[in-house]
Coordinates of C-alpha atoms in Angstrom, one line a residue:
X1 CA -17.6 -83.9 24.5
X2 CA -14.5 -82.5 25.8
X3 CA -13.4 -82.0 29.6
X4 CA -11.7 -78.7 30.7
X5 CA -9.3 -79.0 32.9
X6 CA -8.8 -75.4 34.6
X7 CA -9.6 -72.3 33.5
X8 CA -7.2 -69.3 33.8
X9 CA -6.0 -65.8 31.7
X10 CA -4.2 -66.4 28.4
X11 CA -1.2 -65.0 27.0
X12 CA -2.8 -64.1 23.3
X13 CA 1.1 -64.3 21.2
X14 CA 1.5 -68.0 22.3
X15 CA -1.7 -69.8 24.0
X16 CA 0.1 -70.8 27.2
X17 CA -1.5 -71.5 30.7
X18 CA 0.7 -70.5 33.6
X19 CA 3.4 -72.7 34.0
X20 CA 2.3 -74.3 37.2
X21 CA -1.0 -75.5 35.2
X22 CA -1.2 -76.9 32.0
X23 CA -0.2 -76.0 28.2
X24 CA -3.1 -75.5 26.3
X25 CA -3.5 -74.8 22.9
X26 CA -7.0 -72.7 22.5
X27 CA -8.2 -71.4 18.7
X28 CA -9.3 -67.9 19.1
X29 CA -12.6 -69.1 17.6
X30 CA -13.8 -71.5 20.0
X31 CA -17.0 -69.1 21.7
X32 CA -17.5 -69.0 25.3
X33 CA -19.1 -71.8 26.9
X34 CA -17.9 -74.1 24.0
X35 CA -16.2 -77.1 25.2
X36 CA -12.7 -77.7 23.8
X37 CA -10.1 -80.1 23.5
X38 CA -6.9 -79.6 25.4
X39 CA -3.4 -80.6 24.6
X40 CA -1.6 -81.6 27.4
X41 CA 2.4 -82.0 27.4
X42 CA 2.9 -86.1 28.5
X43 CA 6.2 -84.9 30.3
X44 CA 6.1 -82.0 32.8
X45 CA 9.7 -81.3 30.8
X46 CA 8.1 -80.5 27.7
X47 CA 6.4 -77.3 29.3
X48 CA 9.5 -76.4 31.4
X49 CA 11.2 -76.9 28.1
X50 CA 8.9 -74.0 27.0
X51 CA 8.5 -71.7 30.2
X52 CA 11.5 -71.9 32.0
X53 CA 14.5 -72.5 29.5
X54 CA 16.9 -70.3 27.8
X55 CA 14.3 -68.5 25.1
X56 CA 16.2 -66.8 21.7
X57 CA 15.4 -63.4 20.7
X58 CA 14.4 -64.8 17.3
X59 CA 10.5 -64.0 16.6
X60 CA 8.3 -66.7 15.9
X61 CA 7.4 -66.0 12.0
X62 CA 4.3 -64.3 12.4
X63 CA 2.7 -66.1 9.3
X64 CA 2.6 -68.7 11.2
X65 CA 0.8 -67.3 14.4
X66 CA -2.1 -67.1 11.5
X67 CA -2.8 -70.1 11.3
X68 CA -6.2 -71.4 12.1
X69 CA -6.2 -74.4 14.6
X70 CA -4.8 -77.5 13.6
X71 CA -3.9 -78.3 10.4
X72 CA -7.5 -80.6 9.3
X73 CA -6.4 -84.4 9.3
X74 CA -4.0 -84.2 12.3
X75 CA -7.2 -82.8 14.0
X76 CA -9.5 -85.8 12.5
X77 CA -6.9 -88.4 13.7
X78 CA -6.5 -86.7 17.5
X79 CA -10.7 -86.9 17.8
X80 CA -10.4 -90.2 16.1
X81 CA -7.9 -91.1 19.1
X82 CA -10.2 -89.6 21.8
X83 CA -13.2 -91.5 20.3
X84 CA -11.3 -94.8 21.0
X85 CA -10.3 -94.2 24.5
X86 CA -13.3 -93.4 25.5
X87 CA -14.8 -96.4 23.5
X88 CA -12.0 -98.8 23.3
X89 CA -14.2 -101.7 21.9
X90 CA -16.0 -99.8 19.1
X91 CA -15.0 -100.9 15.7
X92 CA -14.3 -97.8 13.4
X93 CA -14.8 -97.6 10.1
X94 CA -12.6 -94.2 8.2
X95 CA -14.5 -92.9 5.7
X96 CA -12.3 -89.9 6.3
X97 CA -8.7 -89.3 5.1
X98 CA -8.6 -89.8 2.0
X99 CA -5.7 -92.7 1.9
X100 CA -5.8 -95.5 -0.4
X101 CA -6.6 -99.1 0.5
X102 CA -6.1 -101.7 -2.1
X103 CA -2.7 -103.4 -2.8
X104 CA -0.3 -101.8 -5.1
X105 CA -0.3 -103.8 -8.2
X106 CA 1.6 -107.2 -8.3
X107 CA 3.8 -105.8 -11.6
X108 CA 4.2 -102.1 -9.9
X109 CA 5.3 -103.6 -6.9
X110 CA 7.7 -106.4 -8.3
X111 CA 8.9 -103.8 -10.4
X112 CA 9.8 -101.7 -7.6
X113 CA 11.1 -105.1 -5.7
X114 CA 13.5 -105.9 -8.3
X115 CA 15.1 -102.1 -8.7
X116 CA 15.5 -101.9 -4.9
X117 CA 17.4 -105.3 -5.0
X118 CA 19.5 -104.5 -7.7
X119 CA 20.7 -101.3 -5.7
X120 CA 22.7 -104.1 -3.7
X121 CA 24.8 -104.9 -6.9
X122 CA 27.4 -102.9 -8.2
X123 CA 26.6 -103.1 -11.5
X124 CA 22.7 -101.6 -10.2
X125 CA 23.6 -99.2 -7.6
X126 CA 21.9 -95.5 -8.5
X127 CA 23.2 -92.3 -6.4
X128 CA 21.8 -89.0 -6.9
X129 CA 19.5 -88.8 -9.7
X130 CA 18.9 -85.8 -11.7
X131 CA 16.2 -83.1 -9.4
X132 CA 13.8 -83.1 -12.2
X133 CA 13.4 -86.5 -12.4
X134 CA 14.3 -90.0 -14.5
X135 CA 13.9 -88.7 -17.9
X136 CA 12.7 -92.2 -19.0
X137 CA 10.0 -91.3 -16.9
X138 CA 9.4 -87.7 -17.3
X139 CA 9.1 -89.2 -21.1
X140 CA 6.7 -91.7 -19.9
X141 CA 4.6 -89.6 -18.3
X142 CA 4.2 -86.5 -21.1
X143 CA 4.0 -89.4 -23.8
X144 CA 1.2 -91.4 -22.1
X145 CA -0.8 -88.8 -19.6
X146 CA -0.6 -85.7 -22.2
X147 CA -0.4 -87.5 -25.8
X148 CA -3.2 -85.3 -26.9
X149 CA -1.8 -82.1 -25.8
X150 CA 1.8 -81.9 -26.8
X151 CA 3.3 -81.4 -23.3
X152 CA 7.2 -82.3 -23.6
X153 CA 8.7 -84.2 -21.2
X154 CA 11.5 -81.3 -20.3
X155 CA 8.1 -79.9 -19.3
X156 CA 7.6 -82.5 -16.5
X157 CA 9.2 -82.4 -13.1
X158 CA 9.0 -85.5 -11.2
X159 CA 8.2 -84.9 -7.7
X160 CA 7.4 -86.8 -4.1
X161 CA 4.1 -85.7 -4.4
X162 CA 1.4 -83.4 -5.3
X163 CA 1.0 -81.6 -2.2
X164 CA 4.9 -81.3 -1.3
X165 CA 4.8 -79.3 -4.8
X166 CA 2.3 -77.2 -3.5
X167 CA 4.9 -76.1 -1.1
X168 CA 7.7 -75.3 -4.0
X169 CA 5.3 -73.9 -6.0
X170 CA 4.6 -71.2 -3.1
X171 CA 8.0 -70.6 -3.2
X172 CA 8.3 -70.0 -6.8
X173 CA 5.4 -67.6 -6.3
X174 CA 6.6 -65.7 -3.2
X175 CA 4.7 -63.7 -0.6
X176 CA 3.8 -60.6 -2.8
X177 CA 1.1 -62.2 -4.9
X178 CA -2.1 -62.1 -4.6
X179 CA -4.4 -65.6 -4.7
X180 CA -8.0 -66.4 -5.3
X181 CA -9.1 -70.0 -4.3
X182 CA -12.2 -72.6 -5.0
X183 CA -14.6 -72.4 -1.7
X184 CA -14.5 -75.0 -0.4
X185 CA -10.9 -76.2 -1.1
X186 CA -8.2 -78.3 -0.3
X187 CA -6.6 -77.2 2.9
X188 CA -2.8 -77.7 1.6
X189 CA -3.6 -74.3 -0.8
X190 CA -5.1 -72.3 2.3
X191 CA -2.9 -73.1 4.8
X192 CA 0.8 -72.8 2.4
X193 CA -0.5 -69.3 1.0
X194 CA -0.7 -68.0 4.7
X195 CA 2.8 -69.6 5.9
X196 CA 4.1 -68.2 2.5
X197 CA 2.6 -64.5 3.5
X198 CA -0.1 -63.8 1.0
X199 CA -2.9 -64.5 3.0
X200 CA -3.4 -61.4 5.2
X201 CA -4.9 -61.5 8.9
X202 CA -7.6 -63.9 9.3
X203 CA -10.9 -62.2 9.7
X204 CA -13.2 -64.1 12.4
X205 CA -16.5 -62.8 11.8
X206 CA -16.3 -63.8 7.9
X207 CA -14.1 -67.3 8.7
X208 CA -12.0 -65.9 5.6
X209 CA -8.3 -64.6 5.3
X210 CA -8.3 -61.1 4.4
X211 CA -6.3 -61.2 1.1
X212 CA -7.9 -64.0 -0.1
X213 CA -10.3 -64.2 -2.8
X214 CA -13.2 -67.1 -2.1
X215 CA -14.5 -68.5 -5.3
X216 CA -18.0 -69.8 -4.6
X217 CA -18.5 -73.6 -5.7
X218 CA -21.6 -75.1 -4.5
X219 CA -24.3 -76.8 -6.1
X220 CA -26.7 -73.2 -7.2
X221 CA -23.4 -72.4 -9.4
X222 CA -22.4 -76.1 -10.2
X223 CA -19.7 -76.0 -8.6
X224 CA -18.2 -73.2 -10.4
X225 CA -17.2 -69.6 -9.5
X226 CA -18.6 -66.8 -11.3
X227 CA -16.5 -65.1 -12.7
X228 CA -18.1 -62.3 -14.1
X229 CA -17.8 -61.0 -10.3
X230 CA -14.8 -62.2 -9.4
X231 CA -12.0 -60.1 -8.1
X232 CA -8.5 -60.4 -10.6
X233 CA -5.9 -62.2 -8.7
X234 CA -2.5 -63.0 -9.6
X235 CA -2.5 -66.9 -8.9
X236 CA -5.8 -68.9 -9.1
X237 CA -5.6 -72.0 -7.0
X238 CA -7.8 -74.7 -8.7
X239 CA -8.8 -78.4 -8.6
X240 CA -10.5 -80.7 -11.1
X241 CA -12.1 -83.5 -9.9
X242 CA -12.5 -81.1 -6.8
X243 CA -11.4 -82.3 -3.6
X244 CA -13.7 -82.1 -1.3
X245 CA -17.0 -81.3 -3.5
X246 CA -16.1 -84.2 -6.5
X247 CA -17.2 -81.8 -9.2
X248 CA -15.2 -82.7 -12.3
X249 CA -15.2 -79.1 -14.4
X250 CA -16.6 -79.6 -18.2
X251 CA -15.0 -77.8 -21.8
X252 CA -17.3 -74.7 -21.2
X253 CA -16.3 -74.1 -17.7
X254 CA -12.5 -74.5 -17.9
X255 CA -12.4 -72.4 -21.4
X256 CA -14.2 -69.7 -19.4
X257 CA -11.4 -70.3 -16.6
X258 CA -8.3 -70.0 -19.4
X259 CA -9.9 -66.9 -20.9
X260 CA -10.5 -65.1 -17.3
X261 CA -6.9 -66.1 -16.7
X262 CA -5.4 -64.7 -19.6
X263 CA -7.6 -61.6 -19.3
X264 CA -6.5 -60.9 -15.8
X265 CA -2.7 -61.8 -16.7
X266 CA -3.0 -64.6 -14.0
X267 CA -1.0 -68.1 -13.5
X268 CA -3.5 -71.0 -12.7
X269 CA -2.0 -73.6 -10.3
X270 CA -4.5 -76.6 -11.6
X271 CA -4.5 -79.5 -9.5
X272 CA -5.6 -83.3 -11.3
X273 CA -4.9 -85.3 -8.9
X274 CA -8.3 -87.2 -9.7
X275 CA -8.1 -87.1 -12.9
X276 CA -8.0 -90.6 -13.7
X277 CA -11.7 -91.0 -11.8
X278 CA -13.1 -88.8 -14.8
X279 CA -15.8 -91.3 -16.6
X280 CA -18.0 -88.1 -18.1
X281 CA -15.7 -86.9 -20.6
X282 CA -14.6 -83.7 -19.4
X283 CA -11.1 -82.8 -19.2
X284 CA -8.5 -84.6 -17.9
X285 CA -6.3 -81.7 -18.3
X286 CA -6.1 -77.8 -18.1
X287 CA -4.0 -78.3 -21.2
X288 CA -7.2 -79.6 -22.8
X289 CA -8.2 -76.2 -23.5
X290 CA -6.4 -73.4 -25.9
X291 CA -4.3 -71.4 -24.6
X292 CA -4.1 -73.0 -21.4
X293 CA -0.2 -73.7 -21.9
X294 CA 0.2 -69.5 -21.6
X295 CA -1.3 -69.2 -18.2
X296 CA -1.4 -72.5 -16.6
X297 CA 1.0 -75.0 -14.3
X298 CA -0.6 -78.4 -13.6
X299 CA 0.2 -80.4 -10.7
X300 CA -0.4 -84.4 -10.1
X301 CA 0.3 -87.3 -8.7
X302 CA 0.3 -91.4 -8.7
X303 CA -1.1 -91.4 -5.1
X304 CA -4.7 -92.3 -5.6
X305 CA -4.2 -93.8 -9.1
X306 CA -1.7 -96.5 -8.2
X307 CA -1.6 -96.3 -4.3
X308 CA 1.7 -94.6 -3.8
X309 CA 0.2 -92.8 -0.7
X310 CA 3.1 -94.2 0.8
X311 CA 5.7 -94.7 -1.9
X312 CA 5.6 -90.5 -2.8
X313 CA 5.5 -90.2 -6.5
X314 CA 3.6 -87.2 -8.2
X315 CA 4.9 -84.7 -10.9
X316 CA 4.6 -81.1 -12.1
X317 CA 4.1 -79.8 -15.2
X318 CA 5.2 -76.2 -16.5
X319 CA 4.7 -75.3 -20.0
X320 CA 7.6 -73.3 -21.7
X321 CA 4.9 -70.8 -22.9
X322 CA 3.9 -69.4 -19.4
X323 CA 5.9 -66.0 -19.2
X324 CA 6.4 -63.6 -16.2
X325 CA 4.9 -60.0 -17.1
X326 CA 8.9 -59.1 -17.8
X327 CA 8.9 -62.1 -21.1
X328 CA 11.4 -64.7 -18.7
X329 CA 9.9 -68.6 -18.4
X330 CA 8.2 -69.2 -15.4
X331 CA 10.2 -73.0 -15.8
X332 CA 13.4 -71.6 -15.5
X333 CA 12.5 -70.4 -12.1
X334 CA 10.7 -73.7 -11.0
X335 CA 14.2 -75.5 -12.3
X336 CA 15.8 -73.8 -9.8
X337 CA 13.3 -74.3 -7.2
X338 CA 13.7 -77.5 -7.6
X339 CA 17.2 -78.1 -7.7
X340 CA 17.7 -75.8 -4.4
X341 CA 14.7 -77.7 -2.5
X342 CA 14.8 -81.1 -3.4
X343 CA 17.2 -84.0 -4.4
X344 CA 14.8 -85.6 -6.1
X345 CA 12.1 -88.3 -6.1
X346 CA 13.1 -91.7 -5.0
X347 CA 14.3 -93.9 -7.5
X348 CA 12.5 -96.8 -6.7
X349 CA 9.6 -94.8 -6.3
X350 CA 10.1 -94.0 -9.9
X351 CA 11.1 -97.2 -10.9
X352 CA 7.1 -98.1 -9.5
X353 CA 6.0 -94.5 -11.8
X354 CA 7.5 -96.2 -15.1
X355 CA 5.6 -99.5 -14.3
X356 CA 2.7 -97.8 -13.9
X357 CA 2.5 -96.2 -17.5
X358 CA 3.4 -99.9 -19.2
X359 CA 0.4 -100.9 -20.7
X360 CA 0.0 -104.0 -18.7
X361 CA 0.8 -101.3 -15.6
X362 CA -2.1 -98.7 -16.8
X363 CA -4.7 -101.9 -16.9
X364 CA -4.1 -102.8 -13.5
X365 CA -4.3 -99.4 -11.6
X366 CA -7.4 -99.0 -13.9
X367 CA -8.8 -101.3 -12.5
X368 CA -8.1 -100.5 -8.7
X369 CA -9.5 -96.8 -9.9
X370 CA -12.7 -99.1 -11.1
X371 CA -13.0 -100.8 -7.2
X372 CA -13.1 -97.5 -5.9
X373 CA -15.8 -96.1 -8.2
X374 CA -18.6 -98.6 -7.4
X375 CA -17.5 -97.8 -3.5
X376 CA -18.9 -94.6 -4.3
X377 CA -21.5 -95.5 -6.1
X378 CA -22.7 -97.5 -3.0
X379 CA -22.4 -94.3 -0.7
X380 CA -24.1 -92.2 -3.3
X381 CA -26.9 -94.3 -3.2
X382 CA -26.6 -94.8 0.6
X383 CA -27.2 -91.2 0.7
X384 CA -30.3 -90.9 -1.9
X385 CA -31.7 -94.0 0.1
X386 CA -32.3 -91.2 3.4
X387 CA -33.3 -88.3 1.6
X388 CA -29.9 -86.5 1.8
X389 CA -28.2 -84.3 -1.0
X390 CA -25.3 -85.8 -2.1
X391 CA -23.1 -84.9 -5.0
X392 CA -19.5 -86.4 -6.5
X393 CA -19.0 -89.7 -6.6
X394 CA -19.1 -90.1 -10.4
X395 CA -15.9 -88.6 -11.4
X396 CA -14.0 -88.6 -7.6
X397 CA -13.5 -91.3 -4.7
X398 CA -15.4 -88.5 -2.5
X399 CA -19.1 -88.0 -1.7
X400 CA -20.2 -85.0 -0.5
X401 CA -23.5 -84.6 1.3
X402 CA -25.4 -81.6 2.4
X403 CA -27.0 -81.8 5.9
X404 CA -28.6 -78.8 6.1
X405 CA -28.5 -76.3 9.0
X406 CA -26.0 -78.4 10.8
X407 CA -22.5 -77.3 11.5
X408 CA -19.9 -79.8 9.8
X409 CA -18.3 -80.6 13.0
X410 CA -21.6 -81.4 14.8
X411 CA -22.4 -84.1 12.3
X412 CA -18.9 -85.1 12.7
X413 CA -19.2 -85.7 16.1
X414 CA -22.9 -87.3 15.7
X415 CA -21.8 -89.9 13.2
X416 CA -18.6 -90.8 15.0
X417 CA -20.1 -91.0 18.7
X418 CA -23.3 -93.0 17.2
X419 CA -22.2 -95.4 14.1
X420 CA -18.4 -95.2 14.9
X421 CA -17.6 -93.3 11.2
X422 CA -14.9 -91.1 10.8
X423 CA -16.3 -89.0 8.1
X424 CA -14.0 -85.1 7.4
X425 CA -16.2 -82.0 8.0
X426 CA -16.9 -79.8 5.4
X427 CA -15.9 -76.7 6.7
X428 CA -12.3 -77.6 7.0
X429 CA -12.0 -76.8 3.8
X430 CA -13.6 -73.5 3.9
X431 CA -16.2 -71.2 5.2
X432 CA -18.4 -72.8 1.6
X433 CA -18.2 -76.1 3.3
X434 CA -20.5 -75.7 6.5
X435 CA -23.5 -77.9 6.6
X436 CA -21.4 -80.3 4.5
X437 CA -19.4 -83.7 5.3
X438 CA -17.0 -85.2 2.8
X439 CA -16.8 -89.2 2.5
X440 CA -14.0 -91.0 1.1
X441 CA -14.4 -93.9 -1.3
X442 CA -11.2 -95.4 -0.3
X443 CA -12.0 -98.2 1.3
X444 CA -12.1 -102.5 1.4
X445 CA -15.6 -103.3 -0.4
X446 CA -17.0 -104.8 3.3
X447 CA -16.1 -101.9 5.2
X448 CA -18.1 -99.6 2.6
X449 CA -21.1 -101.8 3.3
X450 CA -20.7 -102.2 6.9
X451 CA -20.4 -98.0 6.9
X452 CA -23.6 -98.0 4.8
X453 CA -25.7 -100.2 6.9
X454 CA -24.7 -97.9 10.0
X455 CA -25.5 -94.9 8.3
X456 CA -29.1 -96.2 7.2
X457 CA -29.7 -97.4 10.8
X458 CA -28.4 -93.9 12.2
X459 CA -30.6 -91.4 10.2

């Protein structure tokens, strides 16, 4: 699929060609005779910029050298590129990324409209805001999202997304940890543990960072670790509706998650980005379940609930009864996080958030949630239609489908070359997702049929 340019010796600390060939980037796990893709610099300047400059004695932070290969969606889009220059007629259909494609809501978006005008006024103008967000909407949020559970809204920190918390919340936890993780998982866990330092040295022969504990989630343990064998790790990185397997944990399994945590003496980092998909009845949050405000931090966002892929809104929530072993609250810490590492969200961003939890706001992104359920339900029953395992899709926009005895980058590359489908393979999110593909609901309703007539022709 790929074309080698030149083959020569590498320089293991930095991946570079000699200067008078090429710059290549090469993952130490590609095996011989595997063909590979090759970044090229577009300017010769870029690799003199590299080989013959000035060079600082400053290391490069050797977390970083760790790394596995590209980060998964900047890969996706690069092959995606490839894909059309080879075939620059094909029409592609992304069942991939999972971005968002419906229209924001007429009253989220006139709401933002209206803020953003007013900031021309002087009677409208907003400056700085406070870091942890419009208190009108930290209220909001706590008062509409966690009415059941008593979270406060000095609880909630407002963010510019779910995934850019990730990132502070690393920092909050430091390099000295030790962290346990969902197999397969969302990359942004993986790969900010071993920029952070926790990870260890990746260990090729397993596909597995050394200091990491892999929680098995696959369909033999529905999709939930067992715990009775698993290893006690300070931080347990977890995600409910899972991204990528769309596994939405029940009462039982998340009780049995609290009580393992507050045996162990271990923070959970509980992601629900998804949880407005839920339509089962389980848990829509960690705090759901007793004693989950003692060992728990939940993270979220308006992304895939309103559309704000673009527009960055998300929050945080951190429960004055999680403790450090030495008694101080964990939220006086992630205050100051905050207030060192961000500015805070954009108001009009939150302007949109506030307009979202209106009752006339909830309706409408209800029903966007609603569009992107029956897309899965058409790919779920694409899926059953050729005899393929596929599970999700009930409580998630993602399908997940078992091809087995395939590698998750072959059937990538099969699907894409044949029916022109970006779909993400499933083990870039972890040695547990080989033999897998995730699909993404998000999509307009005639592209989701379109995908689903290739597919049928394909296999």
């Amino acid at each position: 699929m790929y074309k080698c340019l030149q083959v020569c010796n590498l320089t293991p600390s930095n991946g570079l060609l000699h200067p008078k060939v090429s710059l290549i980037k090469i993952s130490a796990n590609y095996r011989v005779g595997e063909r590979v893709r090759l970044i090229v610099p577009r300017k010769s300047t870029e690799l003199q910029g590299i080989t013959d400059h000035h060079r600082t004695k400053v290391a490069r932070n050797v977390n970083l050298e760790r790394l596995q290969k590209n980060y998964l969606f900047p890969e996706i889009s690069a092959r995606e590129l490839e894909h059309m220059e080879k075939y620059p007629d094909a029409k592609i259909i992304s069942l991939g990324i999972g971005d968002t494609t419906q229209p924001i809501p007429d009253i989220v978006a006139h709401t933002m409209s209206d803020f953003a005008r007013d900031l021309s006024t002087r009677k409208g103008y907003r400056g700085y805001g406070a870091e942890q967000g419009n208190k009108e909407l930290r209220k909001a949020v706590a008062d509409t999202l966690y009415k059941d559970v008593a979270v406060k809204d000095t609880e909630v920190f407002i963010s510019d997304g779910s995934q850019c918390d990730i990132s502070r919340l690393q920092l909050l936890l430091g390099s000295e940890v030790s962290i346990a993780v969902q197999d397969p998982n969302f990359p942004a866990y993986m790969d900010s543990s071993v920029i952070i330092g926790q990870s260890g040295e990746f260990q090729d022969n397993m596909s597995k960072y050394k200091n990491v504990q892999y929680m098995t989630c696959k369909p033999e343990n529905n999709f939930f670790p067992d715990l009775s064998t698993a290893s006690r790790t300070d931080i347990i990185f977890f995600c409910s509706p899972n991204n990528p397997t769309g596994h939405a944990a029940s009462y039982e399994q998340l009780q049995q998650l609290v009580d393992f945590a507050k045996m162990n003496g271990s923070i959970i980092v509980y992601d629900s980005a998804y949880a407005a998909y839920i339509t089962d009845g389980s848990p829509r949050s960690i705090y759901e379940i007793p004693g989950a405000k003692e060992v728990a931090i939940e993270i979220s966002s308006f992304s895939k609930i309103a559309g704000f892929t673009g527009v960055r809104l998300g929050w945080t929530v951190v429960p004055e009864e999680l403790l450090y072993s030495n008694g101080f609250p964990v939220i006086h810490d992630f205050n100051r996080i905050v207030c060192t590492c961000f500015n805070g969200a954009s108001s009009i961003a939150q302007a949109g958030g506030l307009a979202c939890l209106s009752s006339e706001g909830l309706k409408a992104i209800y029903s966007v949630v609603d569009y992107y359920k029956e897309n899965a339900n058409i790919l779920l029953n694409t899926f059953a239609s050729m005899g393929l395992k596929a599970y999700g899709g009930v409580n998630a926009p993602y399908v997940w489908v078992h091809f087995p005895g395939s590698r998750s980058w072959d059937v990538f590359a099969e699907i894409l070359e044949k029916a022109n489908l970006i779909t993400v393979p499933g083990s870039g999110f972890g040695p547990g997702g080989e033999e897998h593909i995730r699909v993404t609901a998000f999509g307009h309703r005639e592209s989701i049929l379109e995908a689903s007539t290739r597919l049928k022709s394909l296999y």
